PDB file of C-alpha atoms in Angstrom:
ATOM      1  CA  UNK A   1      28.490  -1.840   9.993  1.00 40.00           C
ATOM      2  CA  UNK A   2      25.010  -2.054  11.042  1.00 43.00           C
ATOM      3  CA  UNK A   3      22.991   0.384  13.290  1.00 44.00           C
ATOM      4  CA  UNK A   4      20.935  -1.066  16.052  1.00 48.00           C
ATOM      5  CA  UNK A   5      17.674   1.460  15.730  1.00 47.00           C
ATOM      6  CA  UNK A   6      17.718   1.068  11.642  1.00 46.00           C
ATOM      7  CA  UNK A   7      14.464   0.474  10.247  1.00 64.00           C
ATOM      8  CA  UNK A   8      14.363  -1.854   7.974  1.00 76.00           C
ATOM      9  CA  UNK A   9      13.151  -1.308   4.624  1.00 84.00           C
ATOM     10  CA  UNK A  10       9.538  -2.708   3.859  1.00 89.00           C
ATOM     11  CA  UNK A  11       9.085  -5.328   0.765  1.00 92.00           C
ATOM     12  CA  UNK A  12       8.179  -3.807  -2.135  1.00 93.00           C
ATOM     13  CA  UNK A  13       6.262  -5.363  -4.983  1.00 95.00           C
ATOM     14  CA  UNK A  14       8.329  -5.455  -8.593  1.00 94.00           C
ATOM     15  CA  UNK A  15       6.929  -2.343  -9.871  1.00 95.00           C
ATOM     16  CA  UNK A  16       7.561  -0.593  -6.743  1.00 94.00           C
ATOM     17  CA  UNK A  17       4.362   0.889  -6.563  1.00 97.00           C
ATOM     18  CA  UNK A  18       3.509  -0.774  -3.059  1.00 97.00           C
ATOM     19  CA  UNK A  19       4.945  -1.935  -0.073  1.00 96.00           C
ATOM     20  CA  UNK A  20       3.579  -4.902   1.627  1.00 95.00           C
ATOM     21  CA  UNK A  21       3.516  -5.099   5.032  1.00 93.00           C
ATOM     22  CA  UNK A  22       2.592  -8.249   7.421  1.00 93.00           C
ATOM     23  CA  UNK A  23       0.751  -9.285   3.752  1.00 92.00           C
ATOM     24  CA  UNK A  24      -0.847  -6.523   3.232  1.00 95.00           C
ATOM     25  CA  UNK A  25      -0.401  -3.788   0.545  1.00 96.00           C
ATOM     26  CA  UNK A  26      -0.210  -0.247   0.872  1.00 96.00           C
ATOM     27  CA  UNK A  27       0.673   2.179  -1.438  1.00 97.00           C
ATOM     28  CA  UNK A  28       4.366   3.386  -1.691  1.00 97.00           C
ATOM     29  CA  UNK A  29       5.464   7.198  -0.879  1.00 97.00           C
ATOM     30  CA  UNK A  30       6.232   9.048  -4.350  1.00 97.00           C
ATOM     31  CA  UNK A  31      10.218   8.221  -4.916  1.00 95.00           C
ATOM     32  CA  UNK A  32      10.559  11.686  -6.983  1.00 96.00           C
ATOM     33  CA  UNK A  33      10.205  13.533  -3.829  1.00 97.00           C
ATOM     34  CA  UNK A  34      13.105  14.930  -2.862  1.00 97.00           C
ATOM     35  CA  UNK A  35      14.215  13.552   0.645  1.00 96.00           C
ATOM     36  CA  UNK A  36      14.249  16.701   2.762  1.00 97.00           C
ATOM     37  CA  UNK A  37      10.635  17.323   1.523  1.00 97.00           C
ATOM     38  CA  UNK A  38       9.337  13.835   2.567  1.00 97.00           C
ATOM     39  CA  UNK A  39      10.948  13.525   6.070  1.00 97.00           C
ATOM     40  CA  UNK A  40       9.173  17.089   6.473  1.00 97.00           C
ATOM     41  CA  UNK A  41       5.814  15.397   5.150  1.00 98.00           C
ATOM     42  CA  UNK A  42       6.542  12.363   7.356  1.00 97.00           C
ATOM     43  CA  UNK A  43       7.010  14.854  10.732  1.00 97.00           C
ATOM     44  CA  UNK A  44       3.401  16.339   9.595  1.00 97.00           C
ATOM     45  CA  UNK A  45       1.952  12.945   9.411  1.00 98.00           C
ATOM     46  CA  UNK A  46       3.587  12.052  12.387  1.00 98.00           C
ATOM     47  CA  UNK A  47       2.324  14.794  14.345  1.00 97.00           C
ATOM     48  CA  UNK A  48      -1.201  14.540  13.015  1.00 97.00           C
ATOM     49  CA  UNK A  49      -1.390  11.044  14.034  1.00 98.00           C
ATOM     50  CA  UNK A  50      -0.754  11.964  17.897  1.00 98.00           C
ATOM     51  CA  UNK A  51      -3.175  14.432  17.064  1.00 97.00           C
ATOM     52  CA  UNK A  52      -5.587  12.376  16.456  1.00 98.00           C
ATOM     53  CA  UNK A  53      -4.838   9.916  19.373  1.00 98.00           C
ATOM     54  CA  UNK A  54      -4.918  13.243  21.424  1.00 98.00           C
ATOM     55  CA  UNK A  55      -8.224  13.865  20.295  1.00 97.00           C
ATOM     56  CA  UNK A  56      -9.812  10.811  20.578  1.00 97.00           C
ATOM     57  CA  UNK A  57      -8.512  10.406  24.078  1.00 97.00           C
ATOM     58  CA  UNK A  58      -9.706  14.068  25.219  1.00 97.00           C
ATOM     59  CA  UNK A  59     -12.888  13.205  23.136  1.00 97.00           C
ATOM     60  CA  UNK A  60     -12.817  16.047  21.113  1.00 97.00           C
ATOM     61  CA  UNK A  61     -14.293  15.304  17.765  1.00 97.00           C
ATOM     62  CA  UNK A  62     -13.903  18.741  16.316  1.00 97.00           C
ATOM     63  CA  UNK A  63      -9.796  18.363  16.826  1.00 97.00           C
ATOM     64  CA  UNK A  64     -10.088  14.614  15.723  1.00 97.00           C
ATOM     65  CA  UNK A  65     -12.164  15.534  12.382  1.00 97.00           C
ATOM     66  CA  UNK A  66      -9.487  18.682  11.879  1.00 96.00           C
ATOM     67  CA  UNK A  67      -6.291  15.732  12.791  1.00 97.00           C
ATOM     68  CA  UNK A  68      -7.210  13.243  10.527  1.00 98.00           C
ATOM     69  CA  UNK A  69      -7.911  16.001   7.628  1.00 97.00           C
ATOM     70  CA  UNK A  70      -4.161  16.699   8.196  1.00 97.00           C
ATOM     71  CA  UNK A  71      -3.182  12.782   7.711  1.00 98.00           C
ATOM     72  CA  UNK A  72      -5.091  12.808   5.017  1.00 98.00           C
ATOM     73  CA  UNK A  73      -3.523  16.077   3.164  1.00 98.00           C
ATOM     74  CA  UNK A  74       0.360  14.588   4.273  1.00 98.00           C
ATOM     75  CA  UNK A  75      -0.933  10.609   3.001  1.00 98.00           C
ATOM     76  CA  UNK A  76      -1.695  12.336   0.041  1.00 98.00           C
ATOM     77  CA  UNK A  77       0.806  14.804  -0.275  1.00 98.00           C
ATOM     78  CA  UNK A  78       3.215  11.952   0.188  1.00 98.00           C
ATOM     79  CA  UNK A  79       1.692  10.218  -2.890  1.00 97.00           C
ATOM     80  CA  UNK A  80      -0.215   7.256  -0.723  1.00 97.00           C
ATOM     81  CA  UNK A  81      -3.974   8.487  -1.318  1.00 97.00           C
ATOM     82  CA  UNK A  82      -5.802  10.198  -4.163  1.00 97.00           C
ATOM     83  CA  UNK A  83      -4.691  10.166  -7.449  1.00 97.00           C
ATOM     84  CA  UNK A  84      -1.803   7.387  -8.116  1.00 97.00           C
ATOM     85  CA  UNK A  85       1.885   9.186  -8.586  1.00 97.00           C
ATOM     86  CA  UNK A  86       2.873   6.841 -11.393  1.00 97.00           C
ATOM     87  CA  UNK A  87      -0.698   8.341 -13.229  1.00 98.00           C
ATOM     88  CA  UNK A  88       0.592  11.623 -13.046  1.00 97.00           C
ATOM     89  CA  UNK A  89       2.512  14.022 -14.891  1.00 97.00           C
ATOM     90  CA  UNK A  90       6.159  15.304 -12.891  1.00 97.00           C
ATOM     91  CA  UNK A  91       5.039  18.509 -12.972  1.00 98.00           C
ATOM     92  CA  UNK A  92       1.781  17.335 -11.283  1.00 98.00           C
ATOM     93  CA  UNK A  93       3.408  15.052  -8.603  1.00 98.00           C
ATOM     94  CA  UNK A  94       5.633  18.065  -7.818  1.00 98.00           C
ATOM     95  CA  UNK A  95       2.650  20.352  -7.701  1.00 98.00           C
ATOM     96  CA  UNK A  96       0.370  17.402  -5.129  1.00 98.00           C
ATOM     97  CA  UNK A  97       3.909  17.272  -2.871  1.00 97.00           C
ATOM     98  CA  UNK A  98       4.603  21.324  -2.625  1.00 97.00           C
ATOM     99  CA  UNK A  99       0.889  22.303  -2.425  1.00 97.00           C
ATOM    100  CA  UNK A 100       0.273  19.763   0.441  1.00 97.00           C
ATOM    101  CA  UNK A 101       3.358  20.942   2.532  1.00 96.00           C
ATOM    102  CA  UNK A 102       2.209  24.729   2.141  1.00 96.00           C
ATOM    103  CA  UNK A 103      -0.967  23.555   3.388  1.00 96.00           C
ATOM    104  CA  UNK A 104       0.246  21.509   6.204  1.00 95.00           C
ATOM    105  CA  UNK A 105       2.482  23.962   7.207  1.00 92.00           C
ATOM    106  CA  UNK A 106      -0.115  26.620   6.879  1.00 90.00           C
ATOM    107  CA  UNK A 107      -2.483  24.133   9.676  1.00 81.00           C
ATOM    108  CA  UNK A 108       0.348  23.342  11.631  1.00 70.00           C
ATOM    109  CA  UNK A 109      -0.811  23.158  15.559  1.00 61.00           C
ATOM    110  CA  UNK A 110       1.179  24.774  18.629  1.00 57.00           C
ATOM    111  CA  UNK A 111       3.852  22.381  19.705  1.00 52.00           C
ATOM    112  CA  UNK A 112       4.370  20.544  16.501  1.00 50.00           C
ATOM    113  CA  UNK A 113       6.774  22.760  14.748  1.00 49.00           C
ATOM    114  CA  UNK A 114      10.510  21.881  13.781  1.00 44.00           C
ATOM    115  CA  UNK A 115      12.683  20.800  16.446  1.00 42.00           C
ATOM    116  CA  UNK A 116      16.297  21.514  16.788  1.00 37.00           C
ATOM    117  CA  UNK A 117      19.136  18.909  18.246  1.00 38.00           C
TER     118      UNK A 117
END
């Protein structure tokens, strides 16, 4: 059975290290986060991305320079900037995944919290 809306998964290279899309590689999300965590860091990035289209549309630099310091801390968080997660320790990828939610949650703006169904 297939679902109509699935996403399909992006190519990986062997190693699984990056995912490669339209030819391009990018670095691939840490797979020892646990899955609740990373849809939460996903909603962050999410949200920080309208943020900064929000900003740039309103032309409000100050809100797009504090948006795109919040992509930054979930693309990192999530193990796709900074230090590589293969290059680390699992007690320091755990540390880089918990210590960017705390402080995405801790910058969270009005209107972006956690929706329910």
């Amino acid at each position: 059975m297939s679902r109509v809306n699935s996403p399909a998964q992006p190519e990986r290279t062997p190693d699984g290290r990056y995912i490669v899309v339209k030819g391009r590689r990018w670095r691939a999300t840490d797979p020892k986060i646990p899955e609740d965590v990373a849809a939460d860091l996903r909603r962050h990035l999410m949200a920080a991305r309208r943020a900064v289209a929000a900003s740039r549309r309103n032309e409000d630099t100050a809100a797009e320079g504090r948006a795109r310091r919040r992509v930054h801390t979930a693309k990192v968080a999530l193990g796709e900037r900074g230090t590589p997660w293969w290059e680390q320790s699992v007690a320091e990828r755990r540390r880089r995944w918990e210590d960017g939610a705390a402080r995405l949650e801790d910058t969270e703006q009005p209107g972006e919290g956690h929706t329910t169904p």
